Amino acid sequence: MIFEGTYPEILKDGKSLTGKYLSGHYRIEPPAHVRKWKRSIQLEGCRQNNLKNVDVEFPLGVFTVVSGVSGSGKTTLVKQILYPALMKLKGSSPTVWANIAS
Ligand SMILES: Nc1ncnc2c1ncn2[C@@H]1O[C@H](COP(=O)(O)OP(=O)(O)O)[C@@H](O)[C@H]1O
Ligand SMILES: [Mg+2]
């Protein structure tokens, strides 16, 4: 355990790396250029575990990352919604999966 306390307290805590990012003292700049993409997969009204009616678009043919705080539903979204939806739509044929990626 690195820190225990309230939100205003973590913002002022000198030792907490999380606090430094939350206060804006540290920043991670997004890349200046992102690879262009054309095709994507759109999921609408995702509801599972704590996901409540989430709409999301996954670009295809580019490296894509799902990020968010622990427990926000990243694994649920990818493993319980995206993956089963693709399996239902496309089956498990490697050829069809290659077509999705290209
Ligand atoms: N199989 C499950 N049954 C019930 N609740 C679950 C299950 N899997 C995850 N959860 C809950 O759903 C929420 C999102 O979890 P999860 O998708 O693992 O988030 P993340 O991957 O972003 O950390 C959490 O509150 C977690 O406890
Ligand atoms: Mg997870």
mmCIF file of C-alpha atoms in Angstrom, residues 2-63:
data_model
loop_
_atom_site.group_PDB
_atom_site.id
_atom_site.type_symbol
_atom_site.label_atom_id
_atom_site.label_comp_id
_atom_site.label_asym_id
_atom_site.label_seq_id
_atom_site.Cartn_x
_atom_site.Cartn_y
_atom_site.Cartn_z
ATOM 1 C CA ILE A 2 1.555 3.289 -1.128
ATOM 2 C CA PHE A 3 -1.182 5.729 -0.149
ATOM 3 C CA GLU A 4 -4.315 5.906 1.984
ATOM 4 C CA GLY A 5 -6.509 8.977 2.187
ATOM 5 C CA THR A 6 -8.852 11.280 0.331
ATOM 6 C CA TYR A 7 -8.642 12.558 -3.234
ATOM 7 C CA PRO A 8 -7.429 16.077 -2.216
ATOM 8 C CA GLU A 9 -4.787 14.417 -0.024
ATOM 9 C CA ILE A 10 -3.404 12.177 -2.788
ATOM 10 C CA LEU A 11 -3.060 15.231 -5.054
ATOM 11 C CA LYS A 12 -0.635 16.750 -2.536
ATOM 12 C CA ASP A 13 1.199 13.550 -1.600
ATOM 13 C CA GLY A 14 4.824 13.752 -2.708
ATOM 14 C CA LYS A 15 5.412 9.988 -2.732
ATOM 15 C CA SER A 16 2.377 8.802 -4.700
ATOM 16 C CA LEU A 17 3.077 8.427 -8.421
ATOM 17 C CA THR A 18 -0.689 8.161 -9.020
ATOM 18 C CA GLY A 19 -1.163 11.479 -7.174
ATOM 19 C CA LYS A 20 1.415 13.175 -9.374
ATOM 20 C CA TYR A 21 -0.427 12.073 -12.498
ATOM 21 C CA LEU A 22 -3.864 12.965 -11.081
ATOM 22 C CA SER A 23 -2.678 16.464 -10.141
ATOM 23 C CA GLY A 24 -1.186 17.025 -13.595
ATOM 24 C CA HIS A 25 2.333 17.312 -12.180
ATOM 25 C CA TYR A 26 3.299 14.351 -14.390
ATOM 26 C CA ARG A 27 1.729 13.811 -17.791
ATOM 27 C CA ILE A 28 1.808 11.186 -20.522
ATOM 28 C CA GLU A 29 1.574 12.914 -23.876
ATOM 29 C CA PRO A 30 -0.498 11.061 -26.469
ATOM 30 C CA PRO A 31 1.439 10.270 -29.670
ATOM 31 C CA ALA A 32 1.596 13.213 -32.094
ATOM 32 C CA HIS A 33 0.694 10.942 -35.019
ATOM 33 C CA VAL A 34 -1.566 7.907 -34.890
ATOM 34 C CA ARG A 35 -1.779 5.384 -37.746
ATOM 35 C CA LYS A 36 -4.798 5.943 -39.977
ATOM 36 C CA TRP A 37 -7.480 3.270 -40.072
ATOM 37 C CA LYS A 38 -10.548 2.745 -42.231
ATOM 38 C CA ARG A 39 -12.485 -0.271 -41.001
ATOM 39 C CA SER A 40 -13.741 -0.812 -37.491
ATOM 40 C CA ILE A 41 -16.027 -2.916 -35.359
ATOM 41 C CA GLN A 42 -18.783 -1.099 -33.527
ATOM 42 C CA LEU A 43 -20.424 -2.431 -30.393
ATOM 43 C CA GLU A 44 -23.598 -0.739 -29.195
ATOM 44 C CA GLY A 45 -25.410 -0.833 -25.879
ATOM 45 C CA CYS A 46 -22.932 -3.157 -24.153
ATOM 46 C CA ARG A 47 -24.310 -4.340 -20.810
ATOM 47 C CA GLN A 48 -22.451 -6.908 -18.709
ATOM 48 C CA ASN A 49 -21.178 -6.774 -15.120
ATOM 49 C CA ASN A 50 -20.703 -3.046 -14.507
ATOM 50 C CA LEU A 51 -20.914 -1.958 -18.162
ATOM 51 C CA LYS A 52 -24.110 0.043 -18.535
ATOM 52 C CA ASN A 53 -25.126 0.692 -22.128
ATOM 53 C CA VAL A 54 -21.644 1.385 -23.492
ATOM 54 C CA ASP A 55 -21.062 2.182 -27.183
ATOM 55 C CA VAL A 56 -17.549 1.484 -28.458
ATOM 56 C CA GLU A 57 -15.687 1.389 -31.764
ATOM 57 C CA PHE A 58 -12.597 -0.795 -32.256
ATOM 58 C CA PRO A 59 -10.368 0.245 -35.188
ATOM 59 C CA LEU A 60 -9.170 -2.672 -37.339
ATOM 60 C CA GLY A 61 -5.724 -3.265 -38.807
ATOM 61 C CA VAL A 62 -3.977 -1.084 -36.229
ATOM 62 C CA PHE A 63 -2.622 -1.721 -32.756
#
